[in-house]
Structure formats: structure tokens, C-alpha cells
mmCIF file of C-alpha atoms in Angstrom:
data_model
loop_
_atom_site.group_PDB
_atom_site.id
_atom_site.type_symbol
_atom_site.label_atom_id
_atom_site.label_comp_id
_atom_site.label_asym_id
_atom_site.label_seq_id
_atom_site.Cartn_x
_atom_site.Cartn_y
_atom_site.Cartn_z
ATOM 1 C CA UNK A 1 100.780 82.551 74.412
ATOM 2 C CA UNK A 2 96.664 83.705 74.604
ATOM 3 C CA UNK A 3 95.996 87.076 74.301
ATOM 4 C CA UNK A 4 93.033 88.636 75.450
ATOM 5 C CA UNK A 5 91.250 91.933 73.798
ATOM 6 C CA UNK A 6 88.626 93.865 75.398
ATOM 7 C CA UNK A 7 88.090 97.180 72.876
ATOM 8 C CA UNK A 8 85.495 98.847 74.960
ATOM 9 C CA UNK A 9 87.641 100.889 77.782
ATOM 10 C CA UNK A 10 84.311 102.122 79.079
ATOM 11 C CA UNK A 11 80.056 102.105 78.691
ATOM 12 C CA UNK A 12 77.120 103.322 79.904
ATOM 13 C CA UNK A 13 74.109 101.985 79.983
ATOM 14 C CA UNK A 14 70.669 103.384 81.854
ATOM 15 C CA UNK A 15 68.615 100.819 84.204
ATOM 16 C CA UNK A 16 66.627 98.226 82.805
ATOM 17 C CA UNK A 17 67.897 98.082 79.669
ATOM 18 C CA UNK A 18 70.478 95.826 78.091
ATOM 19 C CA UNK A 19 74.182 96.238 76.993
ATOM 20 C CA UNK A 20 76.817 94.399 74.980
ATOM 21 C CA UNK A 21 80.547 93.814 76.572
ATOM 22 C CA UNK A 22 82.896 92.679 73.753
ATOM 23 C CA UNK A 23 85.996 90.045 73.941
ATOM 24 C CA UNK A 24 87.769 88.157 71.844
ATOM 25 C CA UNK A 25 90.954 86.632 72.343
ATOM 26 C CA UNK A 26 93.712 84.225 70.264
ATOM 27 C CA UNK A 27 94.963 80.980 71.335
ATOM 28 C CA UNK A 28 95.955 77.814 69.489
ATOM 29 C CA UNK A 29 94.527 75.876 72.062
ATOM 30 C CA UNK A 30 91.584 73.783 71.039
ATOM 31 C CA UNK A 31 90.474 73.186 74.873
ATOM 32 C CA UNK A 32 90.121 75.827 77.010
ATOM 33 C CA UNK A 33 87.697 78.028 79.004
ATOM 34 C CA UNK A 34 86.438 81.765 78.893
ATOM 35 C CA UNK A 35 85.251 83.513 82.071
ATOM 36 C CA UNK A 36 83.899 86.939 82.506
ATOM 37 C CA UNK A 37 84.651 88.680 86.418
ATOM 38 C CA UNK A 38 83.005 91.655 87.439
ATOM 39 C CA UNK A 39 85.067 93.924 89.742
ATOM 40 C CA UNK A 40 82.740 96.604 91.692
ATOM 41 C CA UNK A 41 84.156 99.533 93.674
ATOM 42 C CA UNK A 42 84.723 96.849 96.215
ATOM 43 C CA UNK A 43 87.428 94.947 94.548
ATOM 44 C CA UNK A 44 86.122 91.684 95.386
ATOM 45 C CA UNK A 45 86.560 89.934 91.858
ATOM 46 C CA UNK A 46 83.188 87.652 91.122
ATOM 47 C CA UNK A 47 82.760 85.048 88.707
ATOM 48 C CA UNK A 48 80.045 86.180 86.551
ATOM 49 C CA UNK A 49 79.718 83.571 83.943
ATOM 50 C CA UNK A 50 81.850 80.431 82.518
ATOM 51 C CA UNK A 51 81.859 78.779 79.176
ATOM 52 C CA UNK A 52 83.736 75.658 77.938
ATOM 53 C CA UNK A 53 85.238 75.873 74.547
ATOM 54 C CA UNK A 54 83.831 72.296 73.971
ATOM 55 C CA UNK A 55 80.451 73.218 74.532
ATOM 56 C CA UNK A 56 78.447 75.254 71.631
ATOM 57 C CA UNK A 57 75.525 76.100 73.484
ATOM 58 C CA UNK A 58 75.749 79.443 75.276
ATOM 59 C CA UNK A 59 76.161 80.102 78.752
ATOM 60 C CA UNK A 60 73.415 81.811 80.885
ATOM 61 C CA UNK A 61 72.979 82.723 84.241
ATOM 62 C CA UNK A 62 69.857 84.658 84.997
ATOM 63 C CA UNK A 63 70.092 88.101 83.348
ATOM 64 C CA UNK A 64 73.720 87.725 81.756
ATOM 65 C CA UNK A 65 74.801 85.610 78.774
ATOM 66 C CA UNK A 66 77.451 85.281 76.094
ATOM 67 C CA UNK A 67 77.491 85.224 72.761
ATOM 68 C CA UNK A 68 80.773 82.429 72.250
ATOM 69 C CA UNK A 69 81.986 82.446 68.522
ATOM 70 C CA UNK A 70 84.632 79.654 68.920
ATOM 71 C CA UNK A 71 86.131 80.266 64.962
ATOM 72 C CA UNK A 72 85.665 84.014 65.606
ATOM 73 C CA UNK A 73 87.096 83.489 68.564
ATOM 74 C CA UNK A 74 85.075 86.193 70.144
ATOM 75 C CA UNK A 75 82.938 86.255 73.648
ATOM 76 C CA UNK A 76 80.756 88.930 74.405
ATOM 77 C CA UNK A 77 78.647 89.190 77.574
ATOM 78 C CA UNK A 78 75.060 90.334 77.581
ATOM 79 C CA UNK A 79 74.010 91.676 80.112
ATOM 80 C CA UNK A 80 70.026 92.481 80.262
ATOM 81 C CA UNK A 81 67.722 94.636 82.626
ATOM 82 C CA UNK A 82 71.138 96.344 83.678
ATOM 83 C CA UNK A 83 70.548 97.501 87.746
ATOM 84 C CA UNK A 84 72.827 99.760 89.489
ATOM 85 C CA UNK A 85 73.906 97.120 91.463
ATOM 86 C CA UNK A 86 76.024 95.992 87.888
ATOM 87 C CA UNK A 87 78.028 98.867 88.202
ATOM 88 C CA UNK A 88 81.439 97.502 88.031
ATOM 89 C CA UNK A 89 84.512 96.690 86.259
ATOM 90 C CA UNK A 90 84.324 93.621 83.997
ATOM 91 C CA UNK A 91 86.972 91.220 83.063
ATOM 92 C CA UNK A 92 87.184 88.696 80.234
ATOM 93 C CA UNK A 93 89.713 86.125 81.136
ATOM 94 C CA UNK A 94 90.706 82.343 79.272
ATOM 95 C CA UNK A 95 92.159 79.740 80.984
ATOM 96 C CA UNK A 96 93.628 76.520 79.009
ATOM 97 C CA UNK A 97 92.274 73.535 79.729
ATOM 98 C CA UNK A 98 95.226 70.491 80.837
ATOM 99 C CA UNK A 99 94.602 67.501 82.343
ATOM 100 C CA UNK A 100 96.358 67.269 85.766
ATOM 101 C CA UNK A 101 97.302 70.460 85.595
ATOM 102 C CA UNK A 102 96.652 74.073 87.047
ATOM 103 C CA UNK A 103 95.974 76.411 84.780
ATOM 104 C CA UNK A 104 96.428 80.051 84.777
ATOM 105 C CA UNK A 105 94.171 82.793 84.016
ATOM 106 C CA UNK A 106 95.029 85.296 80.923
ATOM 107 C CA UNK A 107 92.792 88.819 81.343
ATOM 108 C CA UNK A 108 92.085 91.286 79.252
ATOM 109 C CA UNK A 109 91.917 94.941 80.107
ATOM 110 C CA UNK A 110 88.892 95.022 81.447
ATOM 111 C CA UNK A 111 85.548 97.509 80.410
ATOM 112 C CA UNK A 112 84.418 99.958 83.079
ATOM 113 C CA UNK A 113 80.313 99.835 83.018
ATOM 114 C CA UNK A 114 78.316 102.858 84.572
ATOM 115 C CA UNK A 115 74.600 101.735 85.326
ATOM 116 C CA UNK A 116 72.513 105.389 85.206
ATOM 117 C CA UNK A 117 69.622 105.949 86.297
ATOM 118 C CA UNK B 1 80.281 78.776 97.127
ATOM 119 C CA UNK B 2 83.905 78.932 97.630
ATOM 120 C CA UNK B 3 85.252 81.161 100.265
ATOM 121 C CA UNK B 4 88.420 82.921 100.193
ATOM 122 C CA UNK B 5 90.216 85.331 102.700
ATOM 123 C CA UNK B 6 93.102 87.589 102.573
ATOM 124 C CA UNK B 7 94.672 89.066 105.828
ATOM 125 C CA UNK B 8 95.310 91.989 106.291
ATOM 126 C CA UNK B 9 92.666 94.150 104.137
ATOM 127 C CA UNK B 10 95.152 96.776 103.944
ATOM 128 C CA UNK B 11 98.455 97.592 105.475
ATOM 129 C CA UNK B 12 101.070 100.704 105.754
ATOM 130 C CA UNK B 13 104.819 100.044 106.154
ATOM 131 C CA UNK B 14 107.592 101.726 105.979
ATOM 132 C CA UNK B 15 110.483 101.464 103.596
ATOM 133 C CA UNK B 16 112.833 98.908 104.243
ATOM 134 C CA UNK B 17 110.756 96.275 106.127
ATOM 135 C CA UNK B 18 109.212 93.238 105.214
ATOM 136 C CA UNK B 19 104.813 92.751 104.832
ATOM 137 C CA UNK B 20 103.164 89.437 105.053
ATOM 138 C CA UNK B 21 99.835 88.795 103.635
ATOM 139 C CA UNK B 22 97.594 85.521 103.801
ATOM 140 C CA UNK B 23 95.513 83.916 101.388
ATOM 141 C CA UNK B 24 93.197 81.364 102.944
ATOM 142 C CA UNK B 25 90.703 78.638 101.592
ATOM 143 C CA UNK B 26 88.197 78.525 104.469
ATOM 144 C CA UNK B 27 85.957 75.784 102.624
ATOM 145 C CA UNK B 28 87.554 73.633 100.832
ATOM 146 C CA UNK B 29 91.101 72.826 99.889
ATOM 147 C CA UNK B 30 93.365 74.333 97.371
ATOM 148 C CA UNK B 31 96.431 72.775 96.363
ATOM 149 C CA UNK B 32 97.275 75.371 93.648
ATOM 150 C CA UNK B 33 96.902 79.347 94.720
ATOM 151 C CA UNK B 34 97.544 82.057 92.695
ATOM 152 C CA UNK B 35 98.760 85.387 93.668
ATOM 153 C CA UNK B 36 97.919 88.788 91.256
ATOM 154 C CA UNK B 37 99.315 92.563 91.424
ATOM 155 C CA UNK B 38 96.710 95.392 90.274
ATOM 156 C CA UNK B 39 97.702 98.637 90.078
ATOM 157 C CA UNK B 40 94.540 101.472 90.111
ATOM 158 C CA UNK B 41 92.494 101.247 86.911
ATOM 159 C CA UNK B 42 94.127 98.532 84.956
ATOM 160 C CA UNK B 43 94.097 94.636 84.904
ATOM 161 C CA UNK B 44 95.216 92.062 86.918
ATOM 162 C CA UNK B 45 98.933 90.853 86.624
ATOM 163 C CA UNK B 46 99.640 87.188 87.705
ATOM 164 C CA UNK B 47 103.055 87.465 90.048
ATOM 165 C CA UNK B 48 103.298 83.746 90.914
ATOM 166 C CA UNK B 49 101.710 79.997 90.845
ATOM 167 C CA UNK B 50 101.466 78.529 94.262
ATOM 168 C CA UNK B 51 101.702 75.255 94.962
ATOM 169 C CA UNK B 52 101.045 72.759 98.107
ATOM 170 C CA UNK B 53 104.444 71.506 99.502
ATOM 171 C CA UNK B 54 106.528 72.877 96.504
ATOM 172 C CA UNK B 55 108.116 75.646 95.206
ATOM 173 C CA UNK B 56 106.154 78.862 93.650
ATOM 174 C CA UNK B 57 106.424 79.461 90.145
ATOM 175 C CA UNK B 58 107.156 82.961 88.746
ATOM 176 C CA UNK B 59 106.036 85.016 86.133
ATOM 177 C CA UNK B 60 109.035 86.312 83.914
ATOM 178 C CA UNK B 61 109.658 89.661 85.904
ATOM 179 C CA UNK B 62 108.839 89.193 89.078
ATOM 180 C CA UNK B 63 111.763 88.913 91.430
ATOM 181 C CA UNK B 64 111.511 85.941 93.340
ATOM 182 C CA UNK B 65 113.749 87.018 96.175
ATOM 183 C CA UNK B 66 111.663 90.238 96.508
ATOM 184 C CA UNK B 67 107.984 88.398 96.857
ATOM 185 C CA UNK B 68 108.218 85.371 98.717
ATOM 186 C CA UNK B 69 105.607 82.828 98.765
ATOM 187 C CA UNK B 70 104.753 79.893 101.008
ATOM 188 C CA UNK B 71 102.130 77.268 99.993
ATOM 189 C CA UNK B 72 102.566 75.305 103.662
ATOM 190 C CA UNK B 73 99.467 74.012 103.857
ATOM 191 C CA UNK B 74 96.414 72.841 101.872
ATOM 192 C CA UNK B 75 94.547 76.138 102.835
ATOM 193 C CA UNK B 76 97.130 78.562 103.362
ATOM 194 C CA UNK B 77 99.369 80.582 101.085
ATOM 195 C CA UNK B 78 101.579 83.579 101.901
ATOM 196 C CA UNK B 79 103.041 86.494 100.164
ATOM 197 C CA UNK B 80 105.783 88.222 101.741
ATOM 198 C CA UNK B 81 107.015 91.734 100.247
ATOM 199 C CA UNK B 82 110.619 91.834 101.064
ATOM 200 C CA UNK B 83 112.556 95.454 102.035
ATOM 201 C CA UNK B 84 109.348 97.214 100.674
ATOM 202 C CA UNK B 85 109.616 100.157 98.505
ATOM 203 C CA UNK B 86 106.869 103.048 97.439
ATOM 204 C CA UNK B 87 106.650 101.101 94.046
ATOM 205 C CA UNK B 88 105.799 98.262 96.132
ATOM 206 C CA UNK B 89 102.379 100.059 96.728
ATOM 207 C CA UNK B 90 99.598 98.258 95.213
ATOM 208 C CA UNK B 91 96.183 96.071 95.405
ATOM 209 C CA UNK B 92 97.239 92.245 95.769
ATOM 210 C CA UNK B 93 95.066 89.674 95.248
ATOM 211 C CA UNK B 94 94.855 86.043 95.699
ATOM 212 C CA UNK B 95 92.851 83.451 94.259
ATOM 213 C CA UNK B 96 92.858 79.475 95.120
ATOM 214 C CA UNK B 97 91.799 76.954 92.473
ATOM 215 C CA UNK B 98 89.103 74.095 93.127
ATOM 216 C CA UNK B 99 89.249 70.657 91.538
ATOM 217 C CA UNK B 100 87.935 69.364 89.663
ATOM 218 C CA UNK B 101 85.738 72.377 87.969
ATOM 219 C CA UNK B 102 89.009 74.532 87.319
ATOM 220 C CA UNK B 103 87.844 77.438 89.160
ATOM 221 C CA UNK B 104 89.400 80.007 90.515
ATOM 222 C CA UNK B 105 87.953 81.968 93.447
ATOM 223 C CA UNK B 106 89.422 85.143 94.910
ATOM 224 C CA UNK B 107 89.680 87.162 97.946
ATOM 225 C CA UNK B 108 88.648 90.508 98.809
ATOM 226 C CA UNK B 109 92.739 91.694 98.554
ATOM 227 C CA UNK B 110 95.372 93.720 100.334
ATOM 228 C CA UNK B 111 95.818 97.491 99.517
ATOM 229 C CA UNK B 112 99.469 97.169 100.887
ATOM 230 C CA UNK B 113 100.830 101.570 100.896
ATOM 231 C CA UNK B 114 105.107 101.640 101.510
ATOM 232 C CA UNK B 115 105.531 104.852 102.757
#
């Protein structure tokens, strides 16, 4: 079974600058995929970012990126030139990777971010 | 992107009946659909694995007779909350799966409160 650790219950960070959400998880799967969700007050869950386990080169998507560490199994998500608007509840999840089949996503606990002014 | 809606947005009952909520794929189809519990300030907890045409698959806990899901149609899953109880009160959310990219999108949920 994955397991999936997110030791950072909450942070703060003020606008415009840049903060570090921490992940990592276990699995003995060698193919799989790592997401992280934000969550805002609205509870509408939104894909933030995706990264294949195959793939070294880190994901990016405009102001956020990861840092994926596949034999440290970690994942952290960067997150740069915070704005209010990133106030939210983020998620690290992994999902296994099988051919022909649906797989489930595995969350962690989830870090509560507070953009100040 | 991928749309997904959930019907109702939120719903009171009283204890002893029976809720139905929706999960629809208004954009493209979704032959697997997922269907998640969150209770206020934590994670979410998969309930059940829904698939097109067959029978949903549980997570070890959840009573099957108590949460009823339908996959019927392509587009269209349904959770049903049987004799609902106060401890039934919670956020559910549903997410549908798109092929071949292995992503899951979700819908905006159902505060359901069992008075």
C-alpha cells in the first residue's frame, strides 16, 4: 500500500514571495504519478501540477513547480510570487500507474497555506 | 478542461430517509468515477470505485448497503445515502477519470447535513 506524508500542517507566506510545500511518500511501485490539488475555501479541488515517475525533468506550470526526488522519494511544490488568490488547502496525492486499469488516488493530509499581505 | 458537476450543492434531511447525489461528466466520458468523504479540516477519504455498467468497488469500511452507487451511464454516477444518520453529515465529492491521461477531475461537492 502507498503512503503519503505531508509534515507541514500549516504555512504562511506574504505576497510575492515564494514558499516550499513538502511531500514525500513510499510505494514499491516503479510507475506511478504524483499530483499536487489545491483546495480553496471553495472546495472545488484543482489540479495544480502532475509529474510522471518516468520522467526526471521537473514539472512546471507558470509560477509553481516541484522538486521530484524519485530515490528520495520526495515531491515538494514551489510555489513562487505567492498571490492571495493561492490561499488554499494543498494536497499531495500518487496514483499507480496500470495499464488498462483505473487507478486510485492516495492523499496525504494536506498543508493549509495563508497568503498575507 | 474537463468539467464535472455534482447535484445538489448541499442538502438537509432528516434521519431515517434516503439522499441522492449526482456526479456528472458534462464533456467528455468517464467510464470509471470515483466517489470521496471529507470531513472539515482533514483529507479526502476514497468511499468507492465506480464503474460503467458494473458493480462499485468499496473501500474496506464503507458499508456497501449504506452508500449505494450507480454508474448507469457513461456520464452519470450516483451516490445514495441510505436511512441517513447525523454521522452521515459530511462534504462528498466526486471525481471522474479521463483516458487516456489518467486524470482525475472533480466536482464542486455536496455538503449533505442529517438532522
Amino acid at each position: 500500500a502507498q503512503t503519503v506524508t505531508q509534515s507541514q500542517p500549516e504555512m504562511s507566506v506574504q505576497e510575492a514571495e515564494t514558499v516550499t510545500l513538502s511531500c514525500t511518500y513510499d510505494t514499491s511501485e516503479s510507475n506511478y504519478y504524483l499530483f499536487w490539488y489545491k483546495q480553496p475555501p471553495s472546495r472545488q479541488m484543482i489540479l495544480v501540477i502532475r509529474q510522471e515517475a518516468y520522467k526526471q525533468q521537473n514539472a512546471t506550470e507558470n509560477r509553481f513547480s516541484v522538486n521530484f526526488q524519485k530515490a528520495a522519494k520526495s515531491f515538494s511544490l514551489k510555489i513562487s510570487d505567492s498571490q492571495l488568490g493561492d490561499t488554499a488547502m494543498y494536497f499531495c496525492a500518487f496514483m499507480k500507474h496500470v495499464t488498462g486499469t483505473a487507478s486510485k488516488l492516495t492523499f496525504g493530509t494536506g498543508t493549509r497555506l495563508q497568503v498575507t499581505l | 478542461g474537463a468539467v464535472v458537476s455534482q447535484h445538489p450543492s448541499w442538502v438537509i434531511c432528516k434521519s431515517g430517509t434516503s439522499v441522492k447525489i449526482e456526479c456528472r461528466s458534462l464533456d467528455f466520458q468517464a467510464t470509471t468515477m470515483f466517489w470521496y468523504r471529507q470531513f472539515p479540516k482533514q483529507s479526502l477519504m476514497l468511499m468507492a470505485t465506480s464503474n460503467e455498467g458494473s458493480k462499485a468497488t468499496y473501500e474496506q469500511g464503507v458499508e456497501k448497503d449504506k452508500f449505494l452507487i450507480n454508474h448507469a451511464s457513461l456520464t452519470l454516477s450516483t451516490l445514495t445515502v441510505t436511512s441517513a444518520h447525523p454521522e452521515d453529515s459530511s462534504f462528498y465529492i466526486c471525481s471522474a477519470l479521463t483516458s487516456p491521461y489518467n486524470e482525475q477531475f472533480f466536482g464542486p461537492g455536496t455538503r449533505l447535513t442529517v438532522l
